[in-house]
mmCIF file with all atom_site columns, C-alpha atoms in Angstrom:
data_model
loop_
_atom_site.group_PDB
_atom_site.id
_atom_site.type_symbol
_atom_site.label_atom_id
_atom_site.label_alt_id
_atom_site.label_comp_id
_atom_site.label_asym_id
_atom_site.label_entity_id
_atom_site.label_seq_id
_atom_site.pdbx_PDB_ins_code
_atom_site.Cartn_x
_atom_site.Cartn_y
_atom_site.Cartn_z
_atom_site.occupancy
_atom_site.B_iso_or_equiv
_atom_site.pdbx_formal_charge
_atom_site.auth_seq_id
_atom_site.auth_comp_id
_atom_site.auth_asym_id
_atom_site.auth_atom_id
_atom_site.pdbx_PDB_model_num
ATOM 1  C CA . MET A 1 1  ? 63.352 31.434 59.657 1.00 90.00 ? 16  MET A CA 1
ATOM 2  C CA . ASN A 1 2  ? 64.191 27.780 60.080 1.00 88.00 ? 17  ASN A CA 1
ATOM 3  C CA . LYS A 1 3  ? 64.579 25.914 63.335 1.00 92.00 ? 18  LYS A CA 1
ATOM 4  C CA . ARG A 1 4  ? 66.275 22.585 63.930 1.00 91.00 ? 19  ARG A CA 1
ATOM 5  C CA . ILE A 1 5  ? 64.292 19.980 65.837 1.00 93.00 ? 20  ILE A CA 1
ATOM 6  C CA . ASN A 1 6  ? 64.874 16.342 66.655 1.00 94.00 ? 21  ASN A CA 1
ATOM 7  C CA . ILE A 1 7  ? 62.163 13.838 65.843 1.00 93.00 ? 22  ILE A CA 1
ATOM 8  C CA . ILE A 1 8  ? 61.950 10.085 66.097 1.00 95.00 ? 23  ILE A CA 1
ATOM 9  C CA . LEU A 1 9  ? 60.568 8.105  63.156 1.00 95.00 ? 24  LEU A CA 1
ATOM 10 C CA . SER A 1 10 ? 60.084 4.394  62.742 1.00 96.00 ? 25  SER A CA 1
ATOM 11 C CA . ASP A 1 11 ? 62.405 2.458  60.441 1.00 96.00 ? 26  ASP A CA 1
ATOM 12 C CA . GLU A 1 12 ? 59.508 1.897  58.052 1.00 96.00 ? 27  GLU A CA 1
ATOM 13 C CA . THR A 1 13 ? 58.753 5.650  57.880 1.00 94.00 ? 28  THR A CA 1
ATOM 14 C CA . ILE A 1 14 ? 62.416 6.398  57.212 1.00 93.00 ? 29  ILE A CA 1
ATOM 15 C CA . ARG A 1 15 ? 62.476 3.818  54.378 1.00 93.00 ? 30  ARG A CA 1
ATOM 16 C CA . VAL A 1 16 ? 59.451 5.518  52.801 1.00 93.00 ? 31  VAL A CA 1
ATOM 17 C CA . LEU A 1 17 ? 61.086 8.911  53.279 1.00 94.00 ? 32  LEU A CA 1
ATOM 18 C CA . ASP A 1 18 ? 64.313 7.695  51.663 1.00 92.00 ? 33  ASP A CA 1
ATOM 19 C CA . ARG A 1 19 ? 62.370 6.437  48.625 1.00 93.00 ? 34  ARG A CA 1
ATOM 20 C CA . LEU A 1 20 ? 60.518 9.726  48.188 1.00 93.00 ? 35  LEU A CA 1
ATOM 21 C CA . ALA A 1 21 ? 63.050 12.387 49.144 1.00 93.00 ? 36  ALA A CA 1
ATOM 22 C CA . PRO A 1 22 ? 66.755 12.626 48.481 1.00 84.00 ? 37  PRO A CA 1
ATOM 23 C CA . LYS A 1 23 ? 68.866 12.679 51.658 1.00 84.00 ? 38  LYS A CA 1
ATOM 24 C CA . GLY A 1 24 ? 69.616 16.411 51.410 1.00 88.00 ? 39  GLY A CA 1
ATOM 25 C CA . ASP A 1 25 ? 65.940 17.226 50.798 1.00 91.00 ? 40  ASP A CA 1
ATOM 26 C CA . ARG A 1 26 ? 64.278 15.486 53.746 1.00 92.00 ? 41  ARG A CA 1
ATOM 27 C CA . SER A 1 27 ? 63.500 18.643 55.725 1.00 92.00 ? 42  SER A CA 1
ATOM 28 C CA . ARG A 1 28 ? 61.718 20.306 52.818 1.00 93.00 ? 43  ARG A CA 1
ATOM 29 C CA . PHE A 1 29 ? 59.819 17.109 52.036 1.00 94.00 ? 44  PHE A CA 1
ATOM 30 C CA . ILE A 1 30 ? 58.646 16.708 55.646 1.00 94.00 ? 45  ILE A CA 1
ATOM 31 C CA . SER A 1 31 ? 57.677 20.384 55.832 1.00 95.00 ? 46  SER A CA 1
ATOM 32 C CA . ASP A 1 32 ? 55.676 20.123 52.593 1.00 95.00 ? 47  ASP A CA 1
ATOM 33 C CA . ALA A 1 33 ? 54.016 16.905 53.795 1.00 95.00 ? 48  ALA A CA 1
ATOM 34 C CA . ILE A 1 34 ? 52.966 18.515 57.085 1.00 95.00 ? 49  ILE A CA 1
ATOM 35 C CA . ARG A 1 35 ? 51.556 21.573 55.302 1.00 95.00 ? 50  ARG A CA 1
ATOM 36 C CA . HIS A 1 36 ? 49.638 19.360 52.875 1.00 96.00 ? 51  HIS A CA 1
ATOM 37 C CA . TYR A 1 37 ? 48.273 17.258 55.745 1.00 94.00 ? 52  TYR A CA 1
ATOM 38 C CA . VAL A 1 38 ? 47.126 20.338 57.681 1.00 94.00 ? 53  VAL A CA 1
ATOM 39 C CA . GLN A 1 39 ? 45.419 21.829 54.606 1.00 94.00 ? 54  GLN A CA 1
ATOM 40 C CA . ASP A 1 40 ? 43.688 18.543 53.840 1.00 94.00 ? 55  ASP A CA 1
ATOM 41 C CA . ARG A 1 41 ? 42.470 18.175 57.433 1.00 93.00 ? 56  ARG A CA 1
ATOM 42 C CA . GLY A 1 42 ? 41.187 21.758 57.371 1.00 93.00 ? 57  GLY A CA 1
ATOM 43 C CA . ARG A 1 43 ? 39.194 21.071 54.203 1.00 92.00 ? 58  ARG A CA 1
ATOM 44 C CA . GLN A 1 44 ? 37.868 17.840 55.702 1.00 92.00 ? 59  GLN A CA 1
ATOM 45 C CA . ARG A 1 45 ? 36.722 19.628 58.868 1.00 92.00 ? 60  ARG A CA 1
ATOM 46 C CA . LEU A 1 46 ? 35.055 22.359 56.805 1.00 92.00 ? 61  LEU A CA 1
ATOM 47 C CA . ARG A 1 47 ? 33.145 19.741 54.779 1.00 91.00 ? 62  ARG A CA 1
ATOM 48 C CA . GLU A 1 48 ? 32.008 18.072 57.999 1.00 92.00 ? 63  GLU A CA 1
ATOM 49 C CA . GLN A 1 49 ? 30.862 21.403 59.449 1.00 92.00 ? 64  GLN A CA 1
ATOM 50 C CA . LEU A 1 50 ? 28.959 22.258 56.260 1.00 91.00 ? 65  LEU A CA 1
ATOM 51 C CA . ARG A 1 51 ? 27.257 18.847 56.227 1.00 90.00 ? 66  ARG A CA 1
ATOM 52 C CA . ALA A 1 52 ? 26.235 19.254 59.863 1.00 91.00 ? 67  ALA A CA 1
ATOM 53 C CA . GLY A 1 53 ? 24.896 22.733 59.153 1.00 88.00 ? 68  GLY A CA 1
ATOM 54 C CA . TYR A 1 54 ? 22.908 21.558 56.138 1.00 86.00 ? 69  TYR A CA 1
ATOM 55 C CA . ARG A 1 55 ? 21.440 18.693 58.165 1.00 86.00 ? 70  ARG A CA 1
ATOM 56 C CA . ALA A 1 56 ? 20.536 20.997 61.037 1.00 87.00 ? 71  ALA A CA 1
ATOM 57 C CA . LYS A 1 57 ? 18.750 23.388 58.669 1.00 86.00 ? 72  LYS A CA 1
ATOM 58 C CA . SER A 1 58 ? 17.140 20.750 56.438 1.00 87.00 ? 73  SER A CA 1
ATOM 59 C CA . ASP A 1 59 ? 13.661 20.981 57.978 1.00 85.00 ? 74  ASP A CA 1
ATOM 60 C CA . GLU A 1 60 ? 13.723 24.762 57.762 1.00 86.00 ? 75  GLU A CA 1
ATOM 61 C CA . SER A 1 61 ? 14.918 24.638 54.148 1.00 85.00 ? 76  SER A CA 1
ATOM 62 C CA . LEU A 1 62 ? 12.164 22.192 53.153 1.00 85.00 ? 77  LEU A CA 1
ATOM 63 C CA . LYS A 1 63 ? 9.537  24.375 54.822 1.00 88.00 ? 78  LYS A CA 1
ATOM 64 C CA . MET A 1 64 ? 10.836 27.463 53.012 1.00 87.00 ? 79  MET A CA 1
ATOM 65 C CA . ALA A 1 65 ? 10.880 25.642 49.676 1.00 86.00 ? 80  ALA A CA 1
ATOM 66 C CA . ALA A 1 66 ? 7.293  24.496 50.209 1.00 88.00 ? 81  ALA A CA 1
ATOM 67 C CA . GLU A 1 67 ? 6.222  28.068 50.986 1.00 87.00 ? 82  GLU A CA 1
ATOM 68 C CA . TRP A 1 68 ? 7.879  29.492 47.861 1.00 88.00 ? 83  TRP A CA 1
ATOM 69 C CA . PHE A 1 69 ? 6.910  26.719 45.448 1.00 88.00 ? 84  PHE A CA 1
ATOM 70 C CA . PRO A 1 70 ? 3.439  28.098 44.576 1.00 87.00 ? 85  PRO A CA 1
ATOM 71 C CA . LEU A 1 71 ? 4.880  31.535 43.787 1.00 87.00 ? 86  LEU A CA 1
ATOM 72 C CA . GLU A 1 72 ? 7.627  30.051 41.630 1.00 87.00 ? 87  GLU A CA 1
ATOM 73 C CA . GLU A 1 73 ? 5.095  27.866 39.845 1.00 88.00 ? 88  GLU A CA 1
ATOM 74 C CA . GLU A 1 74 ? 2.898  30.901 39.128 1.00 88.00 ? 89  GLU A CA 1
ATOM 75 C CA . ALA A 1 75 ? 5.865  32.913 37.826 1.00 90.00 ? 90  ALA A CA 1
ATOM 76 C CA . TRP A 1 76 ? 6.906  30.018 35.589 1.00 89.00 ? 91  TRP A CA 1
ATOM 77 C CA . ARG A 1 77 ? 3.387  29.706 34.129 1.00 90.00 ? 92  ARG A CA 1
ATOM 78 C CA . LYS A 1 78 ? 3.226  33.447 33.441 1.00 90.00 ? 93  LYS A CA 1
ATOM 79 C CA . SER A 1 79 ? 6.581  33.341 31.659 1.00 90.00 ? 94  SER A CA 1
ATOM 80 C CA . GLU A 1 80 ? 5.427  30.371 29.552 1.00 89.00 ? 95  GLU A CA 1
ATOM 81 C CA . ARG A 1 81 ? 2.240  32.206 28.565 1.00 87.00 ? 96  ARG A CA 1
ATOM 82 C CA . THR A 1 82 ? 4.279  35.277 27.655 1.00 87.00 ? 97  THR A CA 1
ATOM 83 C CA . LYS A 1 83 ? 6.575  33.178 25.463 1.00 85.00 ? 98  LYS A CA 1
ATOM 84 C CA . ARG A 1 84 ? 3.556  31.740 23.622 1.00 84.00 ? 99  ARG A CA 1
ATOM 85 C CA . GLY A 1 85 ? 1.913  35.154 23.326 1.00 77.00 ? 100 GLY A CA 1
ATOM 86 C CA . THR A 1 86 ? -1.113 34.264 25.420 1.00 64.00 ? 101 THR A CA 1
ATOM 87 C CA . LYS A 1 87 ? -2.338 35.913 28.596 1.00 60.00 ? 102 LYS A CA 1
#
């Protein structure tokens, strides 16, 4: 369903719109531009939330990595010995 609305745009915005969209295609162009803008902002917000989450958990992640490192090192050495045929 489509709905007619009235909006006010600056002369400069209308000139840009006229260069990019044919006169009979303005509504579709504006609709597509709004959808693109909303999707882009959503992705940007998600990235910001992920960064904040990673930063908040960074100390915990480093601690966990330090705890597991000796076990991973031991497993790696065992696999190397197995590859060479030594015990």
